[in-house]
Amino acid sequence: MSNDTPRYRPATLAIHGGTTRSQHGETAEALFLTSGFVYDDAAQAEATFLGTETHYQYSRFGNPTVAMFEERLAAIEGAEACRATATGMAAVAAAMLAHLKAGDRVVASRALFGSCHWIVSTLLPKFGVETVFVDGRDLAAWEQALSKPTHAVLLESPSNPCLEVVDLRAVCDLAHKAGATVMVDNVFATPLLQRPLEFGADVVIYSATKHIDGQGRCLGGAVLSSKAWIEGTLQPFIRNTGPAMSPFNAWVMLKGLETLSLRVNAMCASAATVADFLAAQRGVARVLYPARADHPQHELAMRQMTQGGTIVAFELAGGKPAAFRVLDALRLIRVSNNLGDSKSLVTHPATTTHMRIGAAERALLGITDGLVRLSVGLEDVVDLTEDLGRALIAAEIVRAAE
């Protein structure tokens, strides 16, 4: 869009942002399914590699379809720049590895997705990076950990799977005093429900596989930040190590962004209803959903987010056997470790997404053997609550509690 374009809202930017039309004037974004590009002559090729002329070189470095996705997501997020990656974990790894070197120090919220936790706990120390975990809910713990020079902070809010909320502004203020760059995994909130940059974050990371595609089709990731950090720190890493998003996946993600607002709003409304339904079931020990008043950090969540999100966590008395009985009794909601999909999906974190962090770490995070994570989709919410109700009865959860 040109500089004189009116300032549109996120739902409009999700449809029109970053659009670049070819000479054919197509309505839908063009899919440039090409690995490389040709030059008018050898001099243009030289100038392109010198950086004195702007021209696409190779789709590992940049591609017109991928660029449209990057520009559109940046517009929605309110970021200066974005780089897309092959997966969400590629985005996390690229952001961390591009920014850090041996001797640096990282402070991370303990409540991280399993693979993110592995990067901090296992991978970074192999390269001489000091790593420290804190309880993300505890500002005193952040203050203590950030009382010495630090190079990066990594957190997710709300967290996976227990929906812990981190005070973004307070942590960013502490981190910046320690010299740290703050990186926020914003997957659960999406760019529509929470904008970490407005609270002081420096880098925002997404698994675009989740809500952005949101229909179970493609893998993808994205990193958003200032133009200087993206071009000076991240782009050389991506260019030379190759975690690039494919043009086809970028085209699918563009189509996903067009319906993101409709899908997320509908899913949030249903998630709130499902959370209330589960909380009323006597066989459910606890329900975690940020928009509910009984969430431990409800007020903070609603200061940072516009809605409660699409994920509901709930705990069943009886541990793993009870959780498995309920999952196996569901007929509409399917068992899957994915989330943010138009189809409702349920998983048992202790034996799937967070299995490899170990029982002791799960205990610290509140991931009990009875905890279930439910990603609420676009089905009729009455069908969802009926499916959950039938499963609770079939698994003898409700009956036993009564």
XYZ file of C-alpha atoms in Angstrom:
402
model
C 0.000 0.000 0.000
C 1.205 3.545 -0.742
C 2.016 6.121 1.940
C -1.243 7.995 1.318
C -3.395 4.896 1.908
C -5.871 5.363 4.803
C -4.938 3.677 8.073
C -6.998 0.499 8.016
C -7.875 -1.790 10.904
C -6.438 -5.318 11.322
C -9.392 -7.184 9.760
C -9.065 -5.057 6.618
C -5.278 -5.322 6.532
C -5.633 -9.103 6.748
C -7.341 -9.007 3.355
C -5.547 -6.194 1.542
C -2.198 -5.680 3.273
C 0.957 -6.345 1.289
C -0.825 -7.102 -1.982
C 1.454 -6.812 -5.012
C -0.169 -7.464 -8.383
C 1.654 -8.608 -11.475
C 1.164 -7.053 -14.898
C -1.915 -9.254 -15.295
C -3.887 -7.500 -12.541
C -5.044 -10.665 -10.790
C -7.542 -10.470 -7.910
C -6.044 -13.276 -5.846
C -2.383 -13.027 -4.936
C -0.081 -14.577 -7.507
C 1.778 -17.749 -6.613
C 5.401 -17.393 -7.706
C 6.323 -21.052 -7.493
C 9.942 -20.639 -8.527
C 13.272 -21.451 -6.938
C 15.274 -18.804 -8.769
C 15.044 -15.677 -10.907
C 16.699 -14.483 -14.125
C 18.439 -11.186 -14.835
C 18.413 -8.931 -17.867
C 22.190 -9.217 -18.095
C 25.310 -10.058 -16.106
C 25.615 -6.490 -14.853
C 22.162 -6.671 -13.246
C 23.093 -9.933 -11.540
C 26.245 -8.321 -10.158
C 24.345 -5.249 -8.963
C 21.745 -7.439 -7.288
C 24.372 -9.350 -5.333
C 26.147 -6.104 -4.450
C 22.860 -4.743 -3.165
C 22.896 -1.688 -5.405
C 19.832 -2.907 -7.313
C 16.683 -4.460 -5.897
C 15.867 -7.734 -7.641
C 14.843 -11.169 -6.399
C 17.769 -13.599 -6.397
C 16.696 -16.944 -4.986
C 13.605 -18.048 -3.076
C 15.717 -19.021 -0.090
C 16.510 -15.301 0.274
C 13.170 -13.854 -0.802
C 10.176 -14.525 -3.027
C 7.301 -12.257 -4.183
C 4.563 -14.467 -2.698
C 6.440 -14.882 0.573
C 7.066 -11.138 0.664
C 3.334 -10.459 0.366
C 2.674 -12.703 3.349
C 5.437 -11.017 5.345
C 4.188 -7.519 4.549
C 0.575 -8.402 5.342
C 1.387 -10.000 8.683
C 3.639 -7.056 9.594
C 0.790 -4.665 8.819
C -1.600 -6.578 11.077
C 0.970 -6.810 13.882
C 2.050 -3.189 13.607
C 5.664 -4.266 13.063
C 8.198 -2.654 10.768
C 9.294 -5.916 9.201
C 8.699 -9.667 9.106
C 10.482 -12.765 7.892
C 8.614 -15.999 7.241
C 10.077 -19.409 8.014
C 9.311 -23.017 7.167
C 7.807 -23.819 10.602
C 7.043 -22.154 13.895
C 10.009 -23.856 15.543
C 12.242 -22.636 12.727
C 11.073 -19.134 13.637
C 11.950 -19.592 17.329
C 15.318 -21.190 16.568
C 16.252 -18.589 13.958
C 15.353 -15.676 16.222
C 17.385 -17.055 19.116
C 20.405 -18.319 17.193
C 20.657 -15.215 15.014
C 20.700 -12.996 18.093
C 22.933 -14.940 20.486
C 26.568 -15.984 20.716
C 28.757 -17.904 23.158
C 28.956 -16.146 26.500
C 25.504 -14.531 26.221
C 22.769 -15.016 28.774
C 19.089 -15.871 28.272
C 16.243 -15.655 30.774
C 13.100 -17.558 29.809
C 9.698 -18.188 31.248
C 9.515 -21.777 32.465
C 6.113 -22.257 30.811
C 7.200 -22.862 27.224
C 6.069 -25.275 24.532
C 8.111 -28.478 24.754
C 10.383 -27.800 21.767
C 10.952 -24.174 22.821
C 11.886 -25.423 26.281
C 14.399 -27.814 24.660
C 16.036 -24.973 22.719
C 16.606 -23.034 25.926
C 17.446 -25.933 28.233
C 19.473 -28.116 25.868
C 20.479 -26.494 22.578
C 21.659 -23.030 23.619
C 23.942 -24.301 26.418
C 25.735 -26.476 23.843
C 26.869 -23.236 22.185
C 28.022 -21.613 25.406
C 24.883 -19.613 26.151
C 23.865 -19.360 29.809
C 20.143 -20.004 30.318
C 17.925 -19.319 33.307
C 14.267 -20.292 33.764
C 11.816 -18.362 35.925
C 8.180 -18.641 36.877
C 6.712 -16.265 34.311
C 3.912 -15.209 36.661
C 6.341 -14.056 39.383
C 7.639 -10.521 38.831
C 10.051 -10.897 41.748
C 11.610 -13.899 39.992
C 11.965 -11.877 36.799
C 13.511 -8.994 38.732
C 16.062 -11.258 40.380
C 16.968 -13.074 37.140
C 17.281 -9.785 35.268
C 19.412 -8.101 37.919
C 22.512 -8.937 35.861
C 23.263 -8.272 32.167
C 21.106 -10.406 29.872
C 20.976 -10.640 26.093
C 17.568 -12.170 25.421
C 14.280 -12.945 27.143
C 11.941 -15.586 25.734
C 8.372 -16.049 26.909
C 4.936 -17.081 25.729
C 1.722 -15.565 27.012
C -0.757 -17.151 27.401
C 1.395 -20.227 27.822
C 0.973 -23.699 26.401
C -0.902 -25.550 27.849
C -1.885 -24.018 31.212
C -2.613 -20.528 29.866
C -0.330 -18.708 32.291
C -0.148 -14.981 31.608
C 3.034 -12.897 31.817
C 2.913 -9.178 32.614
C 4.410 -8.073 29.317
C 5.003 -4.419 30.117
C 6.613 -5.088 33.485
C 8.877 -7.843 32.145
C 9.864 -5.779 29.114
C 10.829 -2.856 31.372
C 12.974 -5.117 33.549
C 14.515 -6.831 30.538
C 15.458 -3.602 28.807
C 17.192 -2.349 31.946
C 19.274 -5.539 31.800
C 20.071 -4.928 28.130
C 17.915 -7.786 26.862
C 15.928 -8.156 23.670
C 12.457 -9.469 24.523
C 11.038 -12.209 22.291
C 7.375 -13.152 22.721
C 5.766 -16.293 21.345
C 2.283 -14.892 20.641
C 0.739 -18.010 19.090
C -2.106 -18.512 21.555
C -3.184 -14.861 21.450
C -2.739 -14.309 17.681
C -1.996 -10.795 16.363
C -5.693 -9.989 16.708
C -6.032 -10.554 20.460
C -2.681 -9.257 21.744
C 0.019 -6.987 20.325
C 3.227 -7.546 22.334
C 5.121 -4.741 20.566
C 2.735 -2.234 22.144
C 3.786 -3.493 25.586
C 7.492 -3.095 24.848
C 8.438 -6.421 23.262
C 11.172 -6.304 20.628
C 10.437 -9.505 18.673
C 7.173 -11.383 18.120
C 7.186 -15.004 16.953
C 4.419 -17.134 15.429
C 3.781 -20.641 14.356
C 1.709 -19.706 11.307
C 0.674 -23.357 11.189
C -1.828 -22.563 13.930
C -4.482 -19.857 13.593
C -2.919 -18.093 10.611
C -3.357 -21.089 8.334
C -5.857 -22.441 10.808
C -7.194 -25.156 8.561
C -4.661 -27.930 9.009
C -2.950 -27.537 5.635
C 0.552 -26.094 5.847
C 3.470 -25.543 8.175
C 4.940 -22.095 8.598
C 6.406 -19.563 11.000
C 7.097 -15.856 11.223
C 9.360 -13.463 13.118
C 8.435 -9.775 13.399
C 10.501 -6.892 14.734
C 12.110 -3.590 13.773
C 13.442 -3.270 10.251
C 16.957 -2.866 11.628
C 16.831 -6.106 13.644
C 15.146 -8.137 10.897
C 17.529 -7.009 8.173
C 20.692 -6.715 10.228
C 20.390 -9.681 12.608
C 17.808 -12.175 11.366
C 18.029 -11.994 7.573
C 21.728 -13.010 7.310
C 20.955 -16.087 9.418
C 17.926 -17.046 7.338
C 19.738 -16.357 4.073
C 22.692 -18.560 4.958
C 21.010 -21.372 6.900
C 17.871 -21.767 4.805
C 14.758 -22.095 7.031
C 12.699 -20.342 4.358
C 8.946 -20.634 3.895
C 7.939 -22.137 0.548
C 6.042 -19.885 -1.893
C 3.118 -22.306 -1.931
C 2.807 -22.289 1.852
C 3.030 -18.497 1.848
C 0.164 -18.346 -0.642
C -1.934 -20.616 1.586
C -1.084 -18.433 4.594
C -2.197 -15.334 2.682
C -5.556 -16.973 2.123
C -5.643 -17.916 5.812
C -5.067 -14.317 6.880
C -8.119 -13.230 4.889
C -10.420 -15.165 7.229
C -8.347 -14.915 10.415
C -10.570 -12.326 12.079
C -13.790 -14.218 11.352
C -12.364 -17.516 12.540
C -10.661 -16.260 15.690
C -13.673 -14.227 16.839
C -16.024 -17.175 16.360
C -13.637 -19.599 18.034
C -13.150 -17.278 21.030
C -16.905 -17.003 21.521
C -17.267 -20.777 21.446
C -14.250 -21.299 23.710
C -15.816 -19.039 26.342
C -19.037 -21.067 26.198
C -17.175 -24.369 26.363
C -15.115 -23.162 29.345
C -18.292 -22.212 31.231
C -19.866 -25.567 30.364
C -16.859 -27.537 31.624
C -16.660 -25.477 34.811
C -20.239 -26.520 35.618
C -19.438 -30.236 35.370
C -18.844 -31.737 38.810
C -16.307 -34.194 37.445
C -14.020 -31.414 36.208
C -11.561 -30.365 38.931
C -10.565 -27.029 37.363
C -10.915 -25.043 34.174
C -8.276 -22.613 32.889
C -9.476 -19.922 30.491
C -8.165 -16.328 30.651
C -11.538 -14.650 30.104
C -13.130 -16.403 33.083
C -13.116 -14.484 36.360
C -11.715 -17.538 38.163
C -8.543 -17.602 36.067
C -5.669 -16.771 38.474
C -4.534 -13.879 36.250
C -7.847 -12.852 34.755
C -7.407 -9.096 35.277
C -3.921 -9.077 33.753
C -5.058 -11.207 30.833
C -7.904 -8.842 30.035
C -5.591 -5.817 30.222
C -3.333 -7.377 27.596
C -5.824 -9.321 25.464
C -9.093 -8.330 23.835
C -10.631 -11.805 24.249
C -9.823 -15.029 26.078
C -8.488 -16.953 23.105
C -9.382 -20.253 21.471
C -7.774 -22.677 23.948
C -9.363 -24.138 27.085
C -7.446 -26.289 29.556
C -9.236 -28.447 32.093
C -8.228 -31.010 34.671
C -9.940 -34.269 35.486
C -9.643 -36.061 38.785
C -8.302 -39.533 38.196
C -5.151 -38.579 36.307
C -4.062 -40.138 33.042
C -6.625 -42.994 33.024
C -9.502 -40.546 33.407
C -8.097 -38.183 30.776
C -7.601 -41.019 28.312
C -11.126 -42.311 28.887
C -12.578 -38.898 28.115
C -10.437 -38.377 25.006
C -11.331 -41.826 23.715
C -15.042 -41.219 24.318
C -15.186 -38.047 22.223
C -16.743 -38.477 18.796
C -16.765 -34.997 17.263
C -13.658 -33.519 18.863
C -10.601 -35.392 17.633
C -7.352 -36.225 19.397
C -4.465 -34.236 17.895
C -1.481 -32.254 19.170
C -2.237 -29.391 16.753
C -4.233 -26.309 17.738
C -5.781 -23.162 16.299
C -7.582 -25.232 13.652
C -11.110 -24.816 12.318
C -11.683 -28.331 13.682
C -11.817 -28.748 17.461
C -8.831 -30.762 18.670
C -7.910 -32.164 22.048
C -4.658 -33.493 23.492
C -3.131 -34.804 26.703
C -0.033 -32.578 27.186
C 1.736 -34.822 29.703
C 2.030 -37.613 27.128
C 2.372 -35.521 23.957
C 3.478 -31.891 23.632
C 5.235 -31.717 27.020
C 6.234 -35.341 27.486
C 9.966 -34.799 26.974
C 10.426 -32.014 29.518
C 10.085 -34.641 32.258
C 7.746 -35.222 35.175
C 9.533 -32.855 37.561
C 9.326 -29.931 35.148
C 5.695 -30.719 34.342
C 4.909 -30.631 38.059
C 6.425 -27.149 38.322
C 4.265 -26.028 35.403
C 1.054 -27.520 36.749
C 0.800 -30.012 33.876
C -0.791 -32.847 35.786
C -1.637 -36.254 34.383
C -5.294 -35.235 34.433
C -4.802 -32.046 32.405
C -6.430 -31.826 28.967
C -5.879 -29.077 26.380
C -8.804 -28.306 24.089
C -8.462 -26.183 20.966
C -11.957 -24.968 20.131
C -12.849 -24.809 16.445
C -15.700 -23.583 14.287
C -18.281 -26.291 14.875
C -21.664 -25.422 16.383
C -20.899 -24.839 20.040
C -23.921 -26.884 21.135
C -22.504 -29.896 19.311
C -19.192 -29.351 21.089
C -20.700 -29.156 24.567
C -22.897 -32.173 23.858
C -19.848 -34.148 22.711
C -17.941 -33.192 25.858
C -20.941 -33.984 28.055
C -21.389 -37.419 26.484
C -17.682 -38.155 26.841
C -17.646 -37.207 30.522
C -20.595 -39.524 31.167
C -19.219 -42.352 29.010
C -15.881 -42.114 30.823
C -17.769 -42.234 34.133
C -16.194 -38.951 35.181
C -19.403 -37.113 35.959
C -21.178 -40.186 37.293
C -18.336 -40.997 39.674
C -18.262 -37.410 40.958
C -21.976 -37.416 41.603
